[in-house]
Amino acid sequence: MVLCAVRRQLLRSSSSSSSSSSSGAWARLLHRHSSGCVRSNIHDFNQEEIREKLGAFPGGSVDLLKQESGVAVLTVNNPSRMNAFSGSMMVDLEERVSQLESWTDGKGLIVQGAAGTFCSGSDLNAVRAISNPQDGMKMCMFMQNALTRLLRLPLISVALVEGRALGGGAELTTACDFRLMASGSVIQFVHKHMGLVPGWGGAARLVRTVGSQNALKLLGGALKVDPDLGLRIGLADAVLEVPRAEEGAGTQLQQAEDWLSRYTKGPAPVIRAVKKVVLSGRELPLSEALRTEKDVFGTVWGGPANLQALASKSKHK
């Protein structure tokens, strides 16, 4: 079900910036995978049903700020619970992802927590209320879907990790393309201590990020990943400086925006095309990834940015 939803999103995001012929090719490519969609054994799963159930446990919010620069900021905002996800915040997250899916001018995304900490996973009040296996599985599927769609947005994304990213918060960091860790921050998959394993897709994404051996250590040992360890194993892409006003250093968010800007500089159609070809190379078999790359190439060849570059002969400068 998650893969089906993701393929529909890939189709929508491609169609928004592609010609009708290339969109058709993309549609045919994704249609060939439809028989391989992963389906839950809970046959009565209903998106609206679980959304209503989750919404009954309020608290906090997930806020979205779209900037003229083409970089949006998504903030997990529940400071009194260390930014833990209440049920209504899970619904918020899914809605914010939907908004980003339709943001055709977007190029980048920064995911952060409010008040100097990232996210401590699920709010235990909501978890206890849906602790039966049926509801737990539905919540799992809902969050897997939301985070998979987040990772597969045609935006280059980075998690700005301040303070602690625990449990589901650690899983959230893996739903971004990059991770920046502030000094003193920690990413920890504490699921084992709760008698669980990741359920929001965090384990699968972690293996693809740090390899199976490191993932086994992080999950099996519930290891605390500080910035140094994060850099060594590839979970962190950079460590942010401690802001010092007297030295003119920017805030952590400003540093994250500056870091991300090296990858989002340029026209939105080109940056989004870059994300799409990398996404297809990561997710699809080689032959189909090559077809997809051809189709996406066709959306930018002869486009304004390409013609401007040809006119300036910038390649040989």
CSV table of C-alpha atoms in Angstrom, one decimal:
chain,number,residue,atom,x,y,z
A,1,MET,CA,0.0,0.0,0.0
A,2,VAL,CA,2.8,2.4,0.8
A,3,LEU,CA,4.6,1.7,-2.5
A,4,CYS,CA,1.3,2.2,-4.4
A,5,ALA,CA,0.8,5.5,-2.7
A,6,VAL,CA,4.4,6.6,-3.4
A,7,ARG,CA,4.1,5.6,-7.1
A,8,ARG,CA,1.0,7.7,-7.4
A,9,GLN,CA,2.9,10.6,-5.8
A,10,LEU,CA,5.8,10.2,-8.2
A,11,LEU,CA,3.3,10.3,-11.1
A,12,ARG,CA,1.7,13.5,-9.8
A,13,SER,CA,5.0,15.2,-9.2
A,14,SER,CA,6.3,14.3,-12.6
A,15,SER,CA,3.1,15.3,-14.3
A,16,SER,CA,3.3,18.8,-12.8
A,17,SER,CA,6.5,19.6,-14.6
A,18,SER,CA,6.6,17.3,-17.6
A,19,SER,CA,5.2,17.3,-21.1
A,20,SER,CA,2.3,15.1,-21.9
A,21,SER,CA,4.4,12.6,-23.7
A,22,SER,CA,7.0,12.2,-20.9
A,23,SER,CA,4.2,12.1,-18.3
A,24,GLY,CA,2.7,9.2,-20.3
A,25,ALA,CA,6.0,7.4,-20.3
A,26,TRP,CA,6.3,7.9,-16.5
A,27,ALA,CA,2.8,6.6,-16.0
A,28,ARG,CA,3.5,3.5,-18.1
A,29,LEU,CA,6.7,2.9,-16.1
A,30,LEU,CA,4.9,3.1,-12.7
A,31,HIS,CA,2.0,1.1,-14.0
A,32,ARG,CA,4.3,-1.9,-14.7
A,33,HIS,CA,5.1,-1.9,-10.9
A,34,SER,CA,1.5,-1.9,-9.7
A,35,SER,CA,1.3,-5.7,-9.4
A,36,GLY,CA,4.2,-5.5,-6.9
A,37,CYS,CA,2.6,-3.1,-4.5
A,38,VAL,CA,3.0,-4.2,-0.9
A,39,ARG,CA,-0.4,-4.7,0.7
A,40,SER,CA,-1.2,-5.1,4.4
A,41,ASN,CA,-2.9,-8.1,5.8
A,42,ILE,CA,-5.4,-5.8,7.5
A,43,HIS,CA,-7.9,-5.7,4.7
A,44,ASP,CA,-10.2,-3.1,6.3
A,45,PHE,CA,-7.5,-0.4,6.5
A,46,ASN,CA,-9.0,3.0,5.7
A,47,GLN,CA,-7.0,6.2,5.5
A,48,GLU,CA,-9.9,8.4,6.6
A,49,GLU,CA,-10.7,6.0,9.5
A,50,ILE,CA,-7.2,6.1,11.0
A,51,ARG,CA,-7.0,9.9,10.3
A,52,GLU,CA,-10.1,10.4,12.4
A,53,LYS,CA,-8.9,8.1,15.1
A,54,LEU,CA,-5.5,9.8,15.4
A,55,GLY,CA,-7.2,13.2,15.3
A,56,ALA,CA,-8.9,12.4,18.6
A,57,PHE,CA,-5.6,12.7,20.4
A,58,PRO,CA,-4.7,16.4,20.1
A,59,GLY,CA,-1.6,18.4,21.0
A,60,GLY,CA,1.1,20.3,19.3
A,61,SER,CA,1.2,20.9,15.5
A,62,VAL,CA,3.4,20.4,12.5
A,63,ASP,CA,3.9,23.8,10.9
A,64,LEU,CA,5.0,24.6,7.3
A,65,LEU,CA,6.6,27.8,6.0
A,66,LYS,CA,7.1,28.1,2.3
A,67,GLN,CA,9.7,30.7,1.4
A,68,GLU,CA,10.2,32.7,-1.8
A,69,SER,CA,13.6,31.1,-2.1
A,70,GLY,CA,11.9,27.8,-2.9
A,71,VAL,CA,13.1,26.3,0.4
A,72,ALA,CA,10.4,25.4,2.9
A,73,VAL,CA,10.7,24.8,6.6
A,74,LEU,CA,8.7,22.1,8.3
A,75,THR,CA,8.6,22.4,12.1
A,76,VAL,CA,7.6,19.6,14.5
A,77,ASN,CA,6.1,21.8,17.3
A,78,ASN,CA,5.2,20.2,20.6
A,79,PRO,CA,7.8,21.5,23.1
A,80,SER,CA,6.1,20.4,26.2
A,81,ARG,CA,6.4,16.8,25.0
A,82,MET,CA,9.9,17.2,23.5
A,83,ASN,CA,8.1,17.5,20.1
A,84,ALA,CA,6.6,14.0,20.4
A,85,PHE,CA,4.0,13.3,17.7
A,86,SER,CA,0.5,13.4,19.1
A,87,GLY,CA,-2.2,11.8,17.0
A,88,SER,CA,-3.3,15.1,15.5
A,89,MET,CA,0.3,15.9,14.7
A,90,MET,CA,0.5,12.7,12.6
A,91,VAL,CA,-2.5,13.9,10.6
A,92,ASP,CA,-0.8,17.4,10.4
A,93,LEU,CA,2.3,15.8,9.0
A,94,GLU,CA,0.4,13.9,6.3
A,95,GLU,CA,-1.4,17.1,5.3
A,96,ARG,CA,1.8,19.2,5.1
A,97,VAL,CA,3.3,16.5,2.9
A,98,SER,CA,0.3,16.8,0.6
A,99,GLN,CA,0.8,20.6,0.5
A,100,LEU,CA,4.5,20.1,-0.4
A,101,GLU,CA,3.5,17.6,-3.2
A,102,SER,CA,1.5,20.3,-4.9
A,103,TRP,CA,4.2,23.1,-4.4
A,104,THR,CA,5.5,23.3,-7.9
A,105,ASP,CA,8.0,26.1,-7.2
A,106,GLY,CA,9.7,24.2,-4.4
A,107,LYS,CA,13.3,23.1,-4.5
A,108,GLY,CA,14.3,22.3,-0.9
A,109,LEU,CA,13.0,21.4,2.5
A,110,ILE,CA,14.4,21.7,6.0
A,111,VAL,CA,12.8,19.6,8.7
A,112,GLN,CA,13.3,20.8,12.3
A,113,GLY,CA,11.9,20.6,15.8
A,114,ALA,CA,10.7,23.6,17.8
A,115,ALA,CA,12.6,25.0,20.8
A,116,GLY,CA,16.0,23.5,20.3
A,117,THR,CA,15.1,19.8,20.1
A,118,PHE,CA,14.2,17.6,17.2
A,119,CYS,CA,11.6,15.0,18.1
A,120,SER,CA,11.2,12.3,20.7
A,121,GLY,CA,8.9,10.1,18.7
A,122,SER,CA,5.3,9.3,19.5
A,123,ASP,CA,3.4,10.9,22.4
A,124,LEU,CA,2.9,8.0,24.8
A,125,ASN,CA,-0.7,9.2,25.6
A,126,ALA,CA,-1.7,8.5,22.0
A,127,VAL,CA,0.3,5.3,21.8
A,128,ARG,CA,-1.4,3.9,24.9
A,129,ALA,CA,-4.8,4.7,23.5
A,130,ILE,CA,-4.2,2.7,20.3
A,131,SER,CA,-2.0,0.0,21.8
A,132,ASN,CA,-4.1,-2.9,20.3
A,133,PRO,CA,-2.4,-4.6,17.4
A,134,GLN,CA,-5.0,-3.6,14.8
A,135,ASP,CA,-4.9,0.2,15.5
A,136,GLY,CA,-1.1,0.0,16.0
A,137,MET,CA,-0.7,-1.5,12.5
A,138,LYS,CA,-3.0,1.2,11.0
A,139,MET,CA,-0.9,3.9,12.6
A,140,CYS,CA,2.2,2.3,11.3
A,141,MET,CA,0.9,2.2,7.8
A,142,PHE,CA,-0.3,5.8,8.0
A,143,MET,CA,3.1,7.1,9.2
A,144,GLN,CA,5.0,4.8,6.7
A,145,ASN,CA,3.0,6.3,3.9
A,146,ALA,CA,3.6,9.9,5.1
A,147,LEU,CA,7.3,9.5,5.6
A,148,THR,CA,7.9,7.7,2.4
A,149,ARG,CA,6.1,10.4,0.5
A,150,LEU,CA,8.2,13.0,2.4
A,151,LEU,CA,11.4,11.3,1.3
A,152,ARG,CA,10.2,11.0,-2.3
A,153,LEU,CA,9.2,14.7,-2.7
A,154,PRO,CA,10.9,16.3,-5.7
A,155,LEU,CA,12.6,18.6,-3.1
A,156,ILE,CA,16.1,18.2,-1.7
A,157,SER,CA,15.5,17.7,2.0
A,158,VAL,CA,17.6,18.0,5.1
A,159,ALA,CA,16.9,17.2,8.8
A,160,LEU,CA,18.2,19.9,11.1
A,161,VAL,CA,18.9,17.8,14.3
A,162,GLU,CA,19.2,19.9,17.5
A,163,GLY,CA,18.9,18.3,20.9
A,164,ARG,CA,17.5,14.8,20.7
A,165,ALA,CA,16.0,12.7,17.9
A,166,LEU,CA,14.6,9.6,19.6
A,167,GLY,CA,12.6,6.7,18.4
A,168,GLY,CA,10.2,7.9,15.7
A,169,GLY,CA,12.1,11.2,15.7
A,170,ALA,CA,15.2,9.2,14.6
A,171,GLU,CA,13.1,7.6,11.9
A,172,LEU,CA,12.0,11.0,10.8
A,173,THR,CA,15.6,12.0,10.2
A,174,THR,CA,16.0,9.1,7.8
A,175,ALA,CA,13.0,10.4,5.7
A,176,CYS,CA,15.2,13.3,4.6
A,177,ASP,CA,18.0,13.2,2.0
A,178,PHE,CA,20.6,14.7,4.4
A,179,ARG,CA,21.1,15.2,8.1
A,180,LEU,CA,22.8,18.1,9.8
A,181,MET,CA,23.6,17.6,13.5
A,182,ALA,CA,24.1,20.5,15.9
A,183,SER,CA,26.8,20.2,18.6
A,184,GLY,CA,25.6,18.1,21.5
A,185,SER,CA,22.7,16.6,19.5
A,186,VAL,CA,21.9,12.9,19.6
A,187,ILE,CA,20.1,10.5,17.2
A,188,GLN,CA,19.0,7.3,19.0
A,189,PHE,CA,16.8,4.5,17.8
A,190,VAL,CA,15.4,3.6,21.2
A,191,HIS,CA,12.7,1.2,20.0
A,192,LYS,CA,14.4,-1.8,21.6
A,193,HIS,CA,13.9,-0.2,25.0
A,194,MET,CA,10.2,0.0,24.3
A,195,GLY,CA,10.0,-3.6,23.2
A,196,LEU,CA,9.6,-2.6,19.6
A,197,VAL,CA,11.3,-2.2,16.2
A,198,PRO,CA,11.0,0.8,13.9
A,199,GLY,CA,7.6,0.8,12.2
A,200,TRP,CA,7.6,4.1,10.2
A,201,GLY,CA,10.1,2.8,7.6
A,202,GLY,CA,13.1,3.9,9.6
A,203,ALA,CA,14.9,0.6,9.6
A,204,ALA,CA,14.7,0.1,5.9
A,205,ARG,CA,15.9,3.7,5.3
A,206,LEU,CA,18.6,3.3,7.9
A,207,VAL,CA,20.1,0.3,6.2
A,208,ARG,CA,20.2,2.2,2.9
A,209,THR,CA,21.9,5.1,4.6
A,210,VAL,CA,24.6,3.5,6.9
A,211,GLY,CA,24.6,-0.2,5.7
A,212,SER,CA,23.3,-3.3,7.3
A,213,GLN,CA,26.1,-3.8,9.8
A,214,ASN,CA,25.9,-0.2,11.2
A,215,ALA,CA,22.1,-0.4,11.2
A,216,LEU,CA,22.2,-3.6,13.2
A,217,LYS,CA,24.4,-1.9,15.8
A,218,LEU,CA,22.3,1.2,16.1
A,219,LEU,CA,19.0,-0.8,16.4
A,220,GLY,CA,20.3,-3.8,18.4
A,221,GLY,CA,22.3,-1.6,20.8
A,222,ALA,CA,20.1,1.4,20.8
A,223,LEU,CA,23.3,3.4,20.5
A,224,LYS,CA,23.4,7.1,21.0
A,225,VAL,CA,24.7,8.6,17.8
A,226,ASP,CA,26.5,11.9,18.5
A,227,PRO,CA,27.8,14.1,15.7
A,228,ASP,CA,31.2,12.4,15.6
A,229,LEU,CA,29.8,8.9,15.3
A,230,GLY,CA,27.2,10.2,12.8
A,231,LEU,CA,29.9,11.5,10.5
A,232,ARG,CA,31.9,8.3,10.8
A,233,ILE,CA,29.0,6.0,9.8
A,234,GLY,CA,27.4,8.4,7.3
A,235,LEU,CA,24.3,9.1,9.2
A,236,ALA,CA,25.3,12.8,9.5
A,237,ASP,CA,26.4,14.9,6.5
A,238,ALA,CA,27.8,17.8,8.5
A,239,VAL,CA,28.0,19.2,12.0
A,240,LEU,CA,26.8,22.8,12.6
A,241,GLU,CA,28.8,25.4,14.4
A,242,VAL,CA,27.8,26.6,17.8
A,243,PRO,CA,26.2,30.0,17.2
A,244,ARG,CA,28.3,32.8,18.5
A,245,ALA,CA,26.8,36.3,18.1
A,246,GLU,CA,30.2,38.0,18.6
A,247,GLU,CA,31.7,36.0,15.7
A,248,GLY,CA,28.7,36.7,13.4
A,249,ALA,CA,27.7,33.0,13.2
A,250,GLY,CA,24.1,32.5,12.1
A,251,THR,CA,21.4,30.6,13.9
A,252,GLN,CA,21.3,26.8,13.3
A,253,LEU,CA,18.4,27.3,10.9
A,254,GLN,CA,20.3,29.9,9.0
A,255,GLN,CA,23.4,27.6,8.8
A,256,ALA,CA,21.1,24.8,7.5
A,257,GLU,CA,19.7,27.1,4.9
A,258,ASP,CA,23.2,28.1,3.8
A,259,TRP,CA,24.4,24.5,3.7
A,260,LEU,CA,21.3,23.4,1.6
A,261,SER,CA,21.7,26.4,-0.8
A,262,ARG,CA,24.7,24.8,-2.5
A,263,TYR,CA,22.4,22.0,-3.7
A,264,THR,CA,19.2,24.1,-4.4
A,265,LYS,CA,20.8,27.0,-6.2
A,266,GLY,CA,19.3,27.2,-9.7
A,267,PRO,CA,15.9,27.0,-11.4
A,268,ALA,CA,13.3,24.9,-9.7
A,269,PRO,CA,12.6,22.6,-12.7
A,270,VAL,CA,16.3,21.6,-12.8
A,271,ILE,CA,16.7,21.0,-9.1
A,272,ARG,CA,13.4,19.0,-9.1
A,273,ALA,CA,14.7,17.0,-12.1
A,274,VAL,CA,17.9,16.2,-10.2
A,275,LYS,CA,15.9,14.8,-7.3
A,276,LYS,CA,13.7,12.8,-9.6
A,277,VAL,CA,16.6,11.0,-11.4
A,278,VAL,CA,18.4,10.3,-8.1
A,279,LEU,CA,15.1,8.9,-6.7
A,280,SER,CA,14.5,6.7,-9.7
A,281,GLY,CA,18.1,5.4,-9.5
A,282,ARG,CA,17.7,4.6,-5.9
A,283,GLU,CA,14.2,3.0,-6.0
A,284,LEU,CA,13.9,1.3,-9.5
A,285,PRO,CA,15.6,-1.5,-11.3
A,286,LEU,CA,18.4,-0.2,-13.6
A,287,SER,CA,16.5,-0.6,-16.9
A,288,GLU,CA,13.5,1.3,-15.6
A,289,ALA,CA,15.7,3.9,-13.8
A,290,LEU,CA,17.4,4.5,-17.2
A,291,ARG,CA,14.0,5.0,-18.9
A,292,THR,CA,12.9,7.4,-16.2
A,293,GLU,CA,16.1,9.3,-16.5
A,294,LYS,CA,15.5,9.7,-20.2
A,295,ASP,CA,12.0,10.9,-19.6
A,296,VAL,CA,13.1,13.5,-17.0
A,297,PHE,CA,15.9,14.6,-19.2
A,298,GLY,CA,13.3,15.3,-21.9
A,299,THR,CA,11.6,17.8,-19.5
A,300,VAL,CA,14.6,20.0,-19.2
A,301,TRP,CA,16.4,19.6,-22.6
A,302,GLY,CA,15.7,22.8,-24.5
A,303,GLY,CA,14.2,24.4,-21.5
A,304,PRO,CA,14.9,28.0,-20.4
A,305,ALA,CA,17.8,27.1,-18.1
A,306,ASN,CA,19.4,24.8,-20.8
A,307,LEU,CA,19.0,27.4,-23.5
A,308,GLN,CA,20.4,30.2,-21.3
A,309,ALA,CA,23.4,28.0,-20.5
A,310,LEU,CA,24.0,27.2,-24.2
A,311,ALA,CA,23.8,30.9,-25.1
A,312,SER,CA,26.4,31.8,-22.4
A,313,LYS,CA,28.6,28.9,-23.2
A,314,SER,CA,29.0,28.5,-19.5
A,315,LYS,CA,30.2,24.8,-19.8
A,316,HIS,CA,33.6,25.9,-21.1
A,317,LYS,CA,34.2,28.8,-18.7
